[in-house]
Amino acid sequence: MSNHVYKTLELTGSSATGIEDAVSAAVAKAHETVRNMQWFKVCETRGHIRDGKVAHWQVTIQIGFTLE
């Protein structure tokens, strides 16, 4: 295994359907402009309540990517 140097990027994804979809949305958007993504870490999960029900999820993640 070679030595790597990582940089991290913090993003918040959102979804009306669930936590995994919110994470996937953030990763997919980052993939449009960030190369060499290697891992992510969930930092915070929160949601919006409407009429006594979960209406929306927001998940803040850190994405680690290797520098070129």
XYZ file of C-alpha atoms in Angstrom, residues 6-14 22-23 25-31 33-34 37 39-46 58-65:
37
model
C -5.944 13.171 1.905
C -7.903 16.383 1.774
C -11.430 16.510 3.159
C -14.508 18.292 1.923
C -17.654 18.803 4.016
C -21.046 18.642 2.305
C -24.677 18.352 3.341
C -26.996 16.202 1.236
C -30.755 16.203 1.573
C -29.149 12.132 1.314
C -25.606 10.703 1.528
C -26.934 12.820 -3.294
C -23.938 14.532 -1.677
C -21.466 11.946 -3.017
C -22.961 12.069 -6.527
C -22.785 15.872 -6.643
C -19.174 15.906 -5.409
C -18.269 13.306 -8.040
C -16.086 18.000 -9.841
C -13.873 16.149 -7.326
C -12.651 10.359 -3.748
C -14.094 7.535 1.682
C -16.819 9.435 3.537
C -17.724 9.930 7.183
C -21.173 10.881 8.473
C -20.759 13.865 10.801
C -24.334 14.914 11.513
C -27.847 13.748 10.770
C -30.872 15.960 11.195
C -30.238 16.315 5.954
C -26.930 14.506 6.385
C -23.580 16.274 6.711
C -20.619 14.202 5.546
C -16.895 14.602 5.087
C -15.462 13.170 1.886
C -11.790 12.253 1.775
C -9.927 12.367 -1.508
